[in-house]
Amino acid sequence: MGRGEVIAGLRAEYAEALAGGTARFFEPRRRECPWCDSPKLTTRLRTPDLMQHKPGRFLLDECGGCGHVFQNPRLTEEGLDFYYRDFYDRLGEKATAGRFRSQQGAYKDRAGMVRPHTEPKAWLDVGTGHGHFCGTAAKLFPHTDFDGVDMTDGVLLAEGEGRIRQAHQGRFTALSGGLAGQYDVVSMFHYLEHSVEPREEIAAARETLRSGGHLVIEVPDPECRLAKVLGRYWLSWLQPQHLNFVPVGNLCAELDEQGFTVVEVHRKKAHMPFDLMLAAGLFVENLAPRGDAPWLAVPPNPLERLARGAVVAAGMPLAVAGVLLDRLLTLAPERAGLTNTYRVLARLS
């Protein structure tokens, strides 16, 4: 079955989901910061869904007390299901698998941060997706058993294709009790920002670790200066999926509070040089008429398809310029504040 036929088959499903509008997808708006309870909130970002173009408007607030950035109002369980649908699975599965496969260098860097500190027997990767990190890390840790946790069926695929030893499908906070004390390393790479309650995820990691075990976390850096410059086109905002953006100081303090000792913090080494290229791509993509998608009431007509192709083609030089500028910015010192990601390694006391 071709993609067009799949989209046509899903159109009725989305029409039913959207029949009552999008208001039910959101919780009531918070008046206090979920991290420190401060009422000093300001709006950091207003944006539509720039990736899938599903209906809805999303707001990020920033706390004037601790700097935490969070989605406000936050998506409900039903909202999360709606906006995640067809991003990582079904229509989006092939593209997602391609993105995962293309990040071998990043996977090696993440595993390399851990390597000088421990030789784990068992490693749990939380939010593992299709397990591509584990498949790469296993080459650096040939005597380590890698397991994975994820909500999607991708974790089952990872087990079936041998990238992980055992798949655990479901919410990590619900599964952690059954995994207590089984792991030497727990990793959360670009997982915590998707979490409803980041502190509970850290507590779940602590529960699954053996004494002296290590937790490694990598997340977008909300203190990146380009986040302000690029606004809604800073890809790491990724609305509506990313719910919480924790500044590095807040995360390190929370790790200390939960009984961890921070061993290393990487900013420049964790940076992913794609901000300007992807900002250009998002800008051009959102100038063009929409491509076909099942959440659109009707598919685009031939003229709209032609116009879309022309706009995207015309925007290619902008994306190429973004690639070159991204490479140039990697030469900037860490103190310039242009790194978009940070990575923290902590040991459980």
PDB file of N, CA and C in Angstrom, residues 8-108:
ATOM      1  N   ALA A   8      -4.895   8.330   3.279  1.00  0.00           N
ATOM      2  CA  ALA A   8      -6.344   8.367   3.050  1.00  0.00           C
ATOM      3  C   ALA A   8      -7.080   7.484   4.053  1.00  0.00           C
ATOM      4  N   GLY A   9      -6.485   6.348   4.395  1.00  0.00           N
ATOM      5  CA  GLY A   9      -7.117   5.436   5.333  1.00  0.00           C
ATOM      6  C   GLY A   9      -7.147   5.979   6.752  1.00  0.00           C
ATOM      7  N   LEU A  10      -6.192   6.853   7.095  1.00  0.00           N
ATOM      8  CA  LEU A  10      -6.117   7.416   8.437  1.00  0.00           C
ATOM      9  C   LEU A  10      -6.913   8.711   8.586  1.00  0.00           C
ATOM     10  N   ARG A  11      -7.374   9.259   7.469  1.00  0.00           N
ATOM     11  CA  ARG A  11      -8.035  10.563   7.529  1.00  0.00           C
ATOM     12  C   ARG A  11      -9.287  10.527   8.411  1.00  0.00           C
ATOM     13  N   ALA A  12     -10.075   9.458   8.331  1.00  0.00           N
ATOM     14  CA  ALA A  12     -11.295   9.361   9.149  1.00  0.00           C
ATOM     15  C   ALA A  12     -10.935   9.283  10.637  1.00  0.00           C
ATOM     16  N   GLU A  13      -9.843   8.577  10.978  1.00  0.00           N
ATOM     17  CA  GLU A  13      -9.403   8.479  12.369  1.00  0.00           C
ATOM     18  C   GLU A  13      -9.098   9.860  12.939  1.00  0.00           C
ATOM     19  N   TYR A  14      -8.371  10.666  12.164  1.00  0.00           N
ATOM     20  CA  TYR A  14      -8.018  11.997  12.634  1.00  0.00           C
ATOM     21  C   TYR A  14      -9.217  12.935  12.653  1.00  0.00           C
ATOM     22  N   ALA A  15     -10.111  12.792  11.688  1.00  0.00           N
ATOM     23  CA  ALA A  15     -11.325  13.619  11.694  1.00  0.00           C
ATOM     24  C   ALA A  15     -12.122  13.390  12.966  1.00  0.00           C
ATOM     25  N   GLU A  16     -12.195  12.140  13.402  1.00  0.00           N
ATOM     26  CA  GLU A  16     -12.918  11.818  14.631  1.00  0.00           C
ATOM     27  C   GLU A  16     -12.202  12.411  15.848  1.00  0.00           C
ATOM     28  N   ALA A  17     -10.866  12.301  15.862  1.00  0.00           N
ATOM     29  CA  ALA A  17     -10.093  12.814  16.992  1.00  0.00           C
ATOM     30  C   ALA A  17     -10.208  14.330  17.113  1.00  0.00           C
ATOM     31  N   LEU A  18     -10.364  15.019  15.982  1.00  0.00           N
ATOM     32  CA  LEU A  18     -10.391  16.480  15.983  1.00  0.00           C
ATOM     33  C   LEU A  18     -11.805  17.048  15.981  1.00  0.00           C
ATOM     34  N   ALA A  19     -12.798  16.176  16.007  1.00  0.00           N
ATOM     35  CA  ALA A  19     -14.183  16.635  15.893  1.00  0.00           C
ATOM     36  C   ALA A  19     -14.554  17.612  17.004  1.00  0.00           C
ATOM     37  N   GLY A  20     -14.021  17.427  18.182  1.00  0.00           N
ATOM     38  CA  GLY A  20     -14.339  18.307  19.308  1.00  0.00           C
ATOM     39  C   GLY A  20     -13.328  19.404  19.524  1.00  0.00           C
ATOM     40  N   GLY A  21     -12.415  19.626  18.572  1.00  0.00           N
ATOM     41  CA  GLY A  21     -11.377  20.630  18.737  1.00  0.00           C
ATOM     42  C   GLY A  21     -10.198  20.113  19.541  1.00  0.00           C
ATOM     43  N   THR A  22      -9.272  21.007  19.876  1.00  0.00           N
ATOM     44  CA  THR A  22      -8.036  20.604  20.560  1.00  0.00           C
ATOM     45  C   THR A  22      -8.002  21.000  22.036  1.00  0.00           C
ATOM     46  N   ALA A  23      -9.040  21.671  22.537  1.00  0.00           N
ATOM     47  CA  ALA A  23      -9.006  22.175  23.921  1.00  0.00           C
ATOM     48  C   ALA A  23      -8.813  21.050  24.933  1.00  0.00           C
ATOM     49  N   ARG A  24      -9.408  19.884  24.664  1.00  0.00           N
ATOM     50  CA  ARG A  24      -9.320  18.780  25.632  1.00  0.00           C
ATOM     51  C   ARG A  24      -7.917  18.173  25.688  1.00  0.00           C
ATOM     52  N   PHE A  25      -7.054  18.531  24.768  1.00  0.00           N
ATOM     53  CA  PHE A  25      -5.698  18.008  24.757  1.00  0.00           C
ATOM     54  C   PHE A  25      -4.787  18.724  25.759  1.00  0.00           C
ATOM     55  N   PHE A  26      -5.309  19.754  26.434  1.00  0.00           N
ATOM     56  CA  PHE A  26      -4.470  20.555  27.320  1.00  0.00           C
ATOM     57  C   PHE A  26      -5.000  20.557  28.749  1.00  0.00           C
ATOM     58  N   GLU A  27      -4.062  20.525  29.700  1.00  0.00           N
ATOM     59  CA  GLU A  27      -4.390  20.685  31.102  1.00  0.00           C
ATOM     60  C   GLU A  27      -4.666  22.166  31.396  1.00  0.00           C
ATOM     61  N   PRO A  28      -5.214  22.478  32.561  1.00  0.00           N
ATOM     62  CA  PRO A  28      -5.337  23.889  32.953  1.00  0.00           C
ATOM     63  C   PRO A  28      -3.955  24.546  33.022  1.00  0.00           C
ATOM     64  N   ARG A  29      -3.916  25.816  32.737  1.00  0.00           N
ATOM     65  CA  ARG A  29      -2.648  26.545  32.767  1.00  0.00           C
ATOM     66  C   ARG A  29      -2.129  26.672  34.196  1.00  0.00           C
ATOM     67  N   ARG A  30      -0.830  26.443  34.370  1.00  0.00           N
ATOM     68  CA  ARG A  30      -0.208  26.553  35.696  1.00  0.00           C
ATOM     69  C   ARG A  30       0.117  28.004  36.010  1.00  0.00           C
ATOM     70  N   ARG A  31       0.060  28.346  37.294  1.00  0.00           N
ATOM     71  CA  ARG A  31       0.443  29.680  37.740  1.00  0.00           C
ATOM     72  C   ARG A  31       1.771  29.695  38.469  1.00  0.00           C
ATOM     73  N   GLU A  32       2.322  28.508  38.739  1.00  0.00           N
ATOM     74  CA  GLU A  32       3.609  28.403  39.417  1.00  0.00           C
ATOM     75  C   GLU A  32       4.532  27.475  38.632  1.00  0.00           C
ATOM     76  N   CYS A  33       5.808  27.690  38.806  1.00  0.00           N
ATOM     77  CA  CYS A  33       6.822  26.850  38.164  1.00  0.00           C
ATOM     78  C   CYS A  33       6.744  25.429  38.715  1.00  0.00           C
ATOM     79  N   PRO A  34       6.746  24.413  37.853  1.00  0.00           N
ATOM     80  CA  PRO A  34       6.698  23.032  38.337  1.00  0.00           C
ATOM     81  C   PRO A  34       7.999  22.578  38.982  1.00  0.00           C
ATOM     82  N   TRP A  35       9.057  23.354  38.836  1.00  0.00           N
ATOM     83  CA  TRP A  35      10.346  22.971  39.405  1.00  0.00           C
ATOM     84  C   TRP A  35      10.567  23.589  40.781  1.00  0.00           C
ATOM     85  N   CYS A  36      10.218  24.897  40.933  1.00  0.00           N
ATOM     86  CA  CYS A  36      10.520  25.571  42.211  1.00  0.00           C
ATOM     87  C   CYS A  36       9.314  26.263  42.830  1.00  0.00           C
ATOM     88  N   ASP A  37       8.155  26.180  42.169  1.00  0.00           N
ATOM     89  CA  ASP A  37       6.898  26.759  42.666  1.00  0.00           C
ATOM     90  C   ASP A  37       6.869  28.286  42.637  1.00  0.00           C
ATOM     91  N   SER A  38       7.819  28.909  41.983  1.00  0.00           N
ATOM     92  CA  SER A  38       7.796  30.371  41.893  1.00  0.00           C
ATOM     93  C   SER A  38       6.652  30.818  40.982  1.00  0.00           C
ATOM     94  N   PRO A  39       5.964  31.927  41.336  1.00  0.00           N
ATOM     95  CA  PRO A  39       4.914  32.455  40.467  1.00  0.00           C
ATOM     96  C   PRO A  39       5.450  33.412  39.389  1.00  0.00           C
ATOM     97  N   LYS A  40       6.760  33.615  39.360  1.00  0.00           N
ATOM     98  CA  LYS A  40       7.359  34.580  38.433  1.00  0.00           C
ATOM     99  C   LYS A  40       7.545  33.941  37.050  1.00  0.00           C
ATOM    100  N   LEU A  41       6.469  33.874  36.297  1.00  0.00           N
ATOM    101  CA  LEU A  41       6.495  33.228  34.992  1.00  0.00           C
ATOM    102  C   LEU A  41       6.347  34.256  33.877  1.00  0.00           C
ATOM    103  N   THR A  42       7.119  34.066  32.817  1.00  0.00           N
ATOM    104  CA  THR A  42       6.976  34.874  31.608  1.00  0.00           C
ATOM    105  C   THR A  42       6.906  33.935  30.405  1.00  0.00           C
ATOM    106  N   THR A  43       6.212  34.350  29.378  1.00  0.00           N
ATOM    107  CA  THR A  43       6.102  33.523  28.175  1.00  0.00           C
ATOM    108  C   THR A  43       7.400  33.594  27.380  1.00  0.00           C
ATOM    109  N   ARG A  44       7.997  32.447  27.136  1.00  0.00           N
ATOM    110  CA  ARG A  44       9.260  32.369  26.388  1.00  0.00           C
ATOM    111  C   ARG A  44       8.995  32.160  24.900  1.00  0.00           C
ATOM    112  N   LEU A  45       7.940  31.393  24.565  1.00  0.00           N
ATOM    113  CA  LEU A  45       7.726  31.034  23.166  1.00  0.00           C
ATOM    114  C   LEU A  45       6.262  30.728  22.914  1.00  0.00           C
ATOM    115  N   ARG A  46       5.767  31.172  21.762  1.00  0.00           N
ATOM    116  CA  ARG A  46       4.450  30.788  21.244  1.00  0.00           C
ATOM    117  C   ARG A  46       4.685  30.210  19.859  1.00  0.00           C
ATOM    118  N   THR A  47       4.153  29.044  19.603  1.00  0.00           N
ATOM    119  CA  THR A  47       4.438  28.411  18.310  1.00  0.00           C
ATOM    120  C   THR A  47       3.373  27.388  17.935  1.00  0.00           C
ATOM    121  N   PRO A  48       3.136  27.204  16.632  1.00  0.00           N
ATOM    122  CA  PRO A  48       2.356  26.041  16.199  1.00  0.00           C
ATOM    123  C   PRO A  48       3.256  24.815  16.123  1.00  0.00           C
ATOM    124  N   ASP A  49       2.711  23.725  15.712  1.00  0.00           N
ATOM    125  CA  ASP A  49       3.471  22.495  15.448  1.00  0.00           C
ATOM    126  C   ASP A  49       4.174  22.672  14.109  1.00  0.00           C
ATOM    127  N   LEU A  50       5.479  22.921  14.151  1.00  0.00           N
ATOM    128  CA  LEU A  50       6.238  23.182  12.931  1.00  0.00           C
ATOM    129  C   LEU A  50       6.727  21.910  12.243  1.00  0.00           C
ATOM    130  N   MET A  51       6.615  20.784  12.905  1.00  0.00           N
ATOM    131  CA  MET A  51       7.119  19.543  12.338  1.00  0.00           C
ATOM    132  C   MET A  51       6.035  18.776  11.588  1.00  0.00           C
ATOM    133  N   GLN A  52       4.957  18.443  12.281  1.00  0.00           N
ATOM    134  CA  GLN A  52       3.884  17.682  11.647  1.00  0.00           C
ATOM    135  C   GLN A  52       2.752  18.577  11.147  1.00  0.00           C
ATOM    136  N   HIS A  53       2.702  19.787  11.672  1.00  0.00           N
ATOM    137  CA  HIS A  53       1.642  20.742  11.297  1.00  0.00           C
ATOM    138  C   HIS A  53       0.262  20.266  11.734  1.00  0.00           C
ATOM    139  N   LYS A  54       0.223  19.568  12.858  1.00  0.00           N
ATOM    140  CA  LYS A  54      -1.078  19.248  13.435  1.00  0.00           C
ATOM    141  C   LYS A  54      -1.654  20.517  14.074  1.00  0.00           C
ATOM    142  N   PRO A  55      -2.968  20.628  14.169  1.00  0.00           N
ATOM    143  CA  PRO A  55      -3.572  21.852  14.704  1.00  0.00           C
ATOM    144  C   PRO A  55      -3.242  22.048  16.176  1.00  0.00           C
ATOM    145  N   GLY A  56      -3.228  23.314  16.594  1.00  0.00           N
ATOM    146  CA  GLY A  56      -2.941  23.644  17.984  1.00  0.00           C
ATOM    147  C   GLY A  56      -1.876  24.719  18.084  1.00  0.00           C
ATOM    148  N   ARG A  57      -1.893  25.455  19.202  1.00  0.00           N
ATOM    149  CA  ARG A  57      -0.870  26.458  19.511  1.00  0.00           C
ATOM    150  C   ARG A  57      -0.267  26.090  20.865  1.00  0.00           C
ATOM    151  N   PHE A  58       1.035  26.277  20.996  1.00  0.00           N
ATOM    152  CA  PHE A  58       1.751  25.804  22.173  1.00  0.00           C
ATOM    153  C   PHE A  58       2.578  26.936  22.770  1.00  0.00           C
ATOM    154  N   LEU A  59       2.591  26.989  24.085  1.00  0.00           N
ATOM    155  CA  LEU A  59       3.313  28.032  24.804  1.00  0.00           C
ATOM    156  C   LEU A  59       4.345  27.412  25.732  1.00  0.00           C
ATOM    157  N   LEU A  60       5.506  28.039  25.781  1.00  0.00           N
ATOM    158  CA  LEU A  60       6.528  27.702  26.764  1.00  0.00           C
ATOM    159  C   LEU A  60       6.698  28.888  27.688  1.00  0.00           C
ATOM    160  N   ASP A  61       6.659  28.643  28.992  1.00  0.00           N
ATOM    161  CA  ASP A  61       6.907  29.668  29.995  1.00  0.00           C
ATOM    162  C   ASP A  61       8.280  29.462  30.609  1.00  0.00           C
ATOM    163  N   GLU A  62       8.879  30.564  31.046  1.00  0.00           N
ATOM    164  CA  GLU A  62      10.172  30.511  31.736  1.00  0.00           C
ATOM    165  C   GLU A  62       9.996  31.047  33.148  1.00  0.00           C
ATOM    166  N   CYS A  63      10.592  30.366  34.094  1.00  0.00           N
ATOM    167  CA  CYS A  63      10.515  30.767  35.496  1.00  0.00           C
ATOM    168  C   CYS A  63      11.583  31.811  35.806  1.00  0.00           C
ATOM    169  N   GLY A  64      11.150  32.941  36.377  1.00  0.00           N
ATOM    170  CA  GLY A  64      12.097  33.972  36.773  1.00  0.00           C
ATOM    171  C   GLY A  64      12.846  33.619  38.043  1.00  0.00           C
ATOM    172  N   GLY A  65      12.407  32.574  38.735  1.00  0.00           N
ATOM    173  CA  GLY A  65      13.081  32.157  39.957  1.00  0.00           C
ATOM    174  C   GLY A  65      14.245  31.224  39.720  1.00  0.00           C
ATOM    175  N   CYS A  66      14.031  30.184  38.871  1.00  0.00           N
ATOM    176  CA  CYS A  66      15.080  29.160  38.684  1.00  0.00           C
ATOM    177  C   CYS A  66      15.489  28.960  37.237  1.00  0.00           C
ATOM    178  N   GLY A  67      14.790  29.597  36.288  1.00  0.00           N
ATOM    179  CA  GLY A  67      15.167  29.462  34.879  1.00  0.00           C
ATOM    180  C   GLY A  67      14.574  28.269  34.168  1.00  0.00           C
ATOM    181  N   HIS A  68      13.780  27.466  34.869  1.00  0.00           N
ATOM    182  CA  HIS A  68      13.140  26.310  34.244  1.00  0.00           C
ATOM    183  C   HIS A  68      12.191  26.776  33.147  1.00  0.00           C
ATOM    184  N   VAL A  69      12.198  26.079  32.015  1.00  0.00           N
ATOM    185  CA  VAL A  69      11.299  26.377  30.899  1.00  0.00           C
ATOM    186  C   VAL A  69      10.378  25.179  30.720  1.00  0.00           C
ATOM    187  N   PHE A  70       9.086  25.440  30.584  1.00  0.00           N
ATOM    188  CA  PHE A  70       8.140  24.332  30.525  1.00  0.00           C
ATOM    189  C   PHE A  70       6.923  24.690  29.684  1.00  0.00           C
ATOM    190  N   GLN A  71       6.303  23.665  29.124  1.00  0.00           N
ATOM    191  CA  GLN A  71       5.090  23.838  28.327  1.00  0.00           C
ATOM    192  C   GLN A  71       3.931  24.193  29.256  1.00  0.00           C
ATOM    193  N   ASN A  72       3.228  25.287  28.921  1.00  0.00           N
ATOM    194  CA  ASN A  72       2.163  25.767  29.796  1.00  0.00           C
ATOM    195  C   ASN A  72       1.082  26.468  28.971  1.00  0.00           C
ATOM    196  N   PRO A  73      -0.092  25.867  28.805  1.00  0.00           N
ATOM    197  CA  PRO A  73      -0.575  24.665  29.468  1.00  0.00           C
ATOM    198  C   PRO A  73       0.046  23.399  28.875  1.00  0.00           C
ATOM    199  N   ARG A  74       0.190  22.393  29.724  1.00  0.00           N
ATOM    200  CA  ARG A  74       0.814  21.130  29.321  1.00  0.00           C
ATOM    201  C   ARG A  74      -0.218  20.211  28.675  1.00  0.00           C
ATOM    202  N   LEU A  75       0.262  19.358  27.789  1.00  0.00           N
ATOM    203  CA  LEU A  75      -0.613  18.383  27.159  1.00  0.00           C
ATOM    204  C   LEU A  75      -1.113  17.354  28.165  1.00  0.00           C
ATOM    205  N   THR A  76      -2.340  16.920  27.982  1.00  0.00           N
ATOM    206  CA  THR A  76      -2.901  15.807  28.751  1.00  0.00           C
ATOM    207  C   THR A  76      -2.388  14.491  28.170  1.00  0.00           C
ATOM    208  N   GLU A  77      -2.716  13.391  28.805  1.00  0.00           N
ATOM    209  CA  GLU A  77      -2.366  12.072  28.263  1.00  0.00           C
ATOM    210  C   GLU A  77      -2.953  11.909  26.861  1.00  0.00           C
ATOM    211  N   GLU A  78      -4.200  12.328  26.689  1.00  0.00           N
ATOM    212  CA  GLU A  78      -4.832  12.225  25.379  1.00  0.00           C
ATOM    213  C   GLU A  78      -4.126  13.114  24.368  1.00  0.00           C
ATOM    214  N   GLY A  79      -3.717  14.297  24.822  1.00  0.00           N
ATOM    215  CA  GLY A  79      -2.995  15.192  23.934  1.00  0.00           C
ATOM    216  C   GLY A  79      -1.645  14.644  23.510  1.00  0.00           C
ATOM    217  N   LEU A  80      -0.922  14.063  24.462  1.00  0.00           N
ATOM    218  CA  LEU A  80       0.368  13.452  24.134  1.00  0.00           C
ATOM    219  C   LEU A  80       0.192  12.344  23.113  1.00  0.00           C
ATOM    220  N   ASP A  81      -0.822  11.522  23.306  1.00  0.00           N
ATOM    221  CA  ASP A  81      -1.095  10.444  22.360  1.00  0.00           C
ATOM    222  C   ASP A  81      -1.388  11.001  20.973  1.00  0.00           C
ATOM    223  N   PHE A  82      -2.185  12.063  20.914  1.00  0.00           N
ATOM    224  CA  PHE A  82      -2.556  12.629  19.620  1.00  0.00           C
ATOM    225  C   PHE A  82      -1.347  13.212  18.895  1.00  0.00           C
ATOM    226  N   TYR A  83      -0.513  13.971  19.594  1.00  0.00           N
ATOM    227  CA  TYR A  83       0.589  14.659  18.920  1.00  0.00           C
ATOM    228  C   TYR A  83       1.799  13.764  18.671  1.00  0.00           C
ATOM    229  N   TYR A  84       1.931  12.692  19.433  1.00  0.00           N
ATOM    230  CA  TYR A  84       2.998  11.731  19.143  1.00  0.00           C
ATOM    231  C   TYR A  84       2.624  10.792  17.999  1.00  0.00           C
ATOM    232  N   ARG A  85       1.345  10.610  17.781  1.00  0.00           N
ATOM    233  CA  ARG A  85       0.873   9.645  16.800  1.00  0.00           C
ATOM    234  C   ARG A  85       1.427   9.956  15.406  1.00  0.00           C
ATOM    235  N   ASP A  86       2.005   8.951  14.776  1.00  0.00           N
ATOM    236  CA  ASP A  86       2.553   9.050  13.423  1.00  0.00           C
ATOM    237  C   ASP A  86       3.823   9.892  13.336  1.00  0.00           C
ATOM    238  N   PHE A  87       4.437  10.191  14.483  1.00  0.00           N
ATOM    239  CA  PHE A  87       5.739  10.858  14.449  1.00  0.00           C
ATOM    240  C   PHE A  87       6.859   9.824  14.481  1.00  0.00           C
ATOM    241  N   TYR A  88       6.796   8.901  15.448  1.00  0.00           N
ATOM    242  CA  TYR A  88       7.815   7.863  15.576  1.00  0.00           C
ATOM    243  C   TYR A  88       7.367   6.526  15.006  1.00  0.00           C
ATOM    244  N   ASP A  89       6.061   6.345  14.846  1.00  0.00           N
ATOM    245  CA  ASP A  89       5.546   5.076  14.347  1.00  0.00           C
ATOM    246  C   ASP A  89       4.695   5.316  13.098  1.00  0.00           C
ATOM    247  N   ARG A  90       4.135   4.263  12.543  1.00  0.00           N
ATOM    248  CA  ARG A  90       3.250   4.322  11.377  1.00  0.00           C
ATOM    249  C   ARG A  90       3.854   5.217  10.281  1.00  0.00           C
ATOM    250  N   LEU A  91       3.254   6.362  10.003  1.00  0.00           N
ATOM    251  CA  LEU A  91       3.740   7.208   8.918  1.00  0.00           C
ATOM    252  C   LEU A  91       5.164   7.698   9.140  1.00  0.00           C
ATOM    253  N   GLY A  92       5.541   7.896  10.392  1.00  0.00           N
ATOM    254  CA  GLY A  92       6.858   8.446  10.675  1.00  0.00           C
ATOM    255  C   GLY A  92       7.946   7.429  10.938  1.00  0.00           C
ATOM    256  N   GLU A  93       7.607   6.141  10.898  1.00  0.00           N
ATOM    257  CA  GLU A  93       8.567   5.120  11.333  1.00  0.00           C
ATOM    258  C   GLU A  93       9.810   5.072  10.453  1.00  0.00           C
ATOM    259  N   LYS A  94       9.636   5.157   9.151  1.00  0.00           N
ATOM    260  CA  LYS A  94      10.793   5.059   8.245  1.00  0.00           C
ATOM    261  C   LYS A  94      11.731   6.251   8.435  1.00  0.00           C
ATOM    262  N   ALA A  95      11.158   7.466   8.527  1.00  0.00           N
ATOM    263  CA  ALA A  95      11.991   8.649   8.712  1.00  0.00           C
ATOM    264  C   ALA A  95      12.701   8.608  10.059  1.00  0.00           C
ATOM    265  N   THR A  96      11.998   8.140  11.094  1.00  0.00           N
ATOM    266  CA  THR A  96      12.597   8.049  12.418  1.00  0.00           C
ATOM    267  C   THR A  96      13.768   7.072  12.425  1.00  0.00           C
ATOM    268  N   ALA A  97      13.576   5.927  11.811  1.00  0.00           N
ATOM    269  CA  ALA A  97      14.657   4.939  11.749  1.00  0.00           C
ATOM    270  C   ALA A  97      15.873   5.514  11.030  1.00  0.00           C
ATOM    271  N   GLY A  98      15.629   6.294   9.987  1.00  0.00           N
ATOM    272  CA  GLY A  98      16.724   6.925   9.256  1.00  0.00           C
ATOM    273  C   GLY A  98      17.482   7.922  10.113  1.00  0.00           C
ATOM    274  N   ARG A  99      16.751   8.709  10.905  1.00  0.00           N
ATOM    275  CA  ARG A  99      17.415   9.669  11.799  1.00  0.00           C
ATOM    276  C   ARG A  99      18.248   8.949  12.844  1.00  0.00           C
ATOM    277  N   PHE A 100      17.698   7.877  13.405  1.00  0.00           N
ATOM    278  CA  PHE A 100      18.440   7.120  14.409  1.00  0.00           C
ATOM    279  C   PHE A 100      19.734   6.542  13.824  1.00  0.00           C
ATOM    280  N   ARG A 101      19.627   5.982  12.635  1.00  0.00           N
ATOM    281  CA  ARG A 101      20.818   5.358  12.022  1.00  0.00           C
ATOM    282  C   ARG A 101      21.900   6.375  11.701  1.00  0.00           C
ATOM    283  N   SER A 102      21.510   7.635  11.480  1.00  0.00           N
ATOM    284  CA  SER A 102      22.474   8.647  11.039  1.00  0.00           C
ATOM    285  C   SER A 102      23.271   9.267  12.179  1.00  0.00           C
ATOM    286  N   GLN A 103      23.028   8.860  13.415  1.00  0.00           N
ATOM    287  CA  GLN A 103      23.641   9.520  14.566  1.00  0.00           C
ATOM    288  C   GLN A 103      24.746   8.696  15.210  1.00  0.00           C
ATOM    289  N   GLN A 104      25.456   7.926  14.405  1.00  0.00           N
ATOM    290  CA  GLN A 104      26.486   7.053  14.970  1.00  0.00           C
ATOM    291  C   GLN A 104      27.562   7.823  15.733  1.00  0.00           C
ATOM    292  N   GLY A 105      27.958   8.971  15.207  1.00  0.00           N
ATOM    293  CA  GLY A 105      28.982   9.765  15.880  1.00  0.00           C
ATOM    294  C   GLY A 105      28.537  10.219  17.255  1.00  0.00           C
ATOM    295  N   ALA A 106      27.283  10.678  17.350  1.00  0.00           N
ATOM    296  CA  ALA A 106      26.740  11.110  18.646  1.00  0.00           C
ATOM    297  C   ALA A 106      26.665   9.948  19.616  1.00  0.00           C
ATOM    298  N   TYR A 107      26.277   8.764  19.123  1.00  0.00           N
ATOM    299  CA  TYR A 107      26.190   7.594  19.995  1.00  0.00           C
ATOM    300  C   TYR A 107      27.560   7.249  20.580  1.00  0.00           C
ATOM    301  N   LYS A 108      28.589   7.326  19.763  1.00  0.00           N
ATOM    302  CA  LYS A 108      29.937   7.012  20.236  1.00  0.00           C
ATOM    303  C   LYS A 108      30.396   8.018  21.288  1.00  0.00           C
TER     304      LYS A 108
END
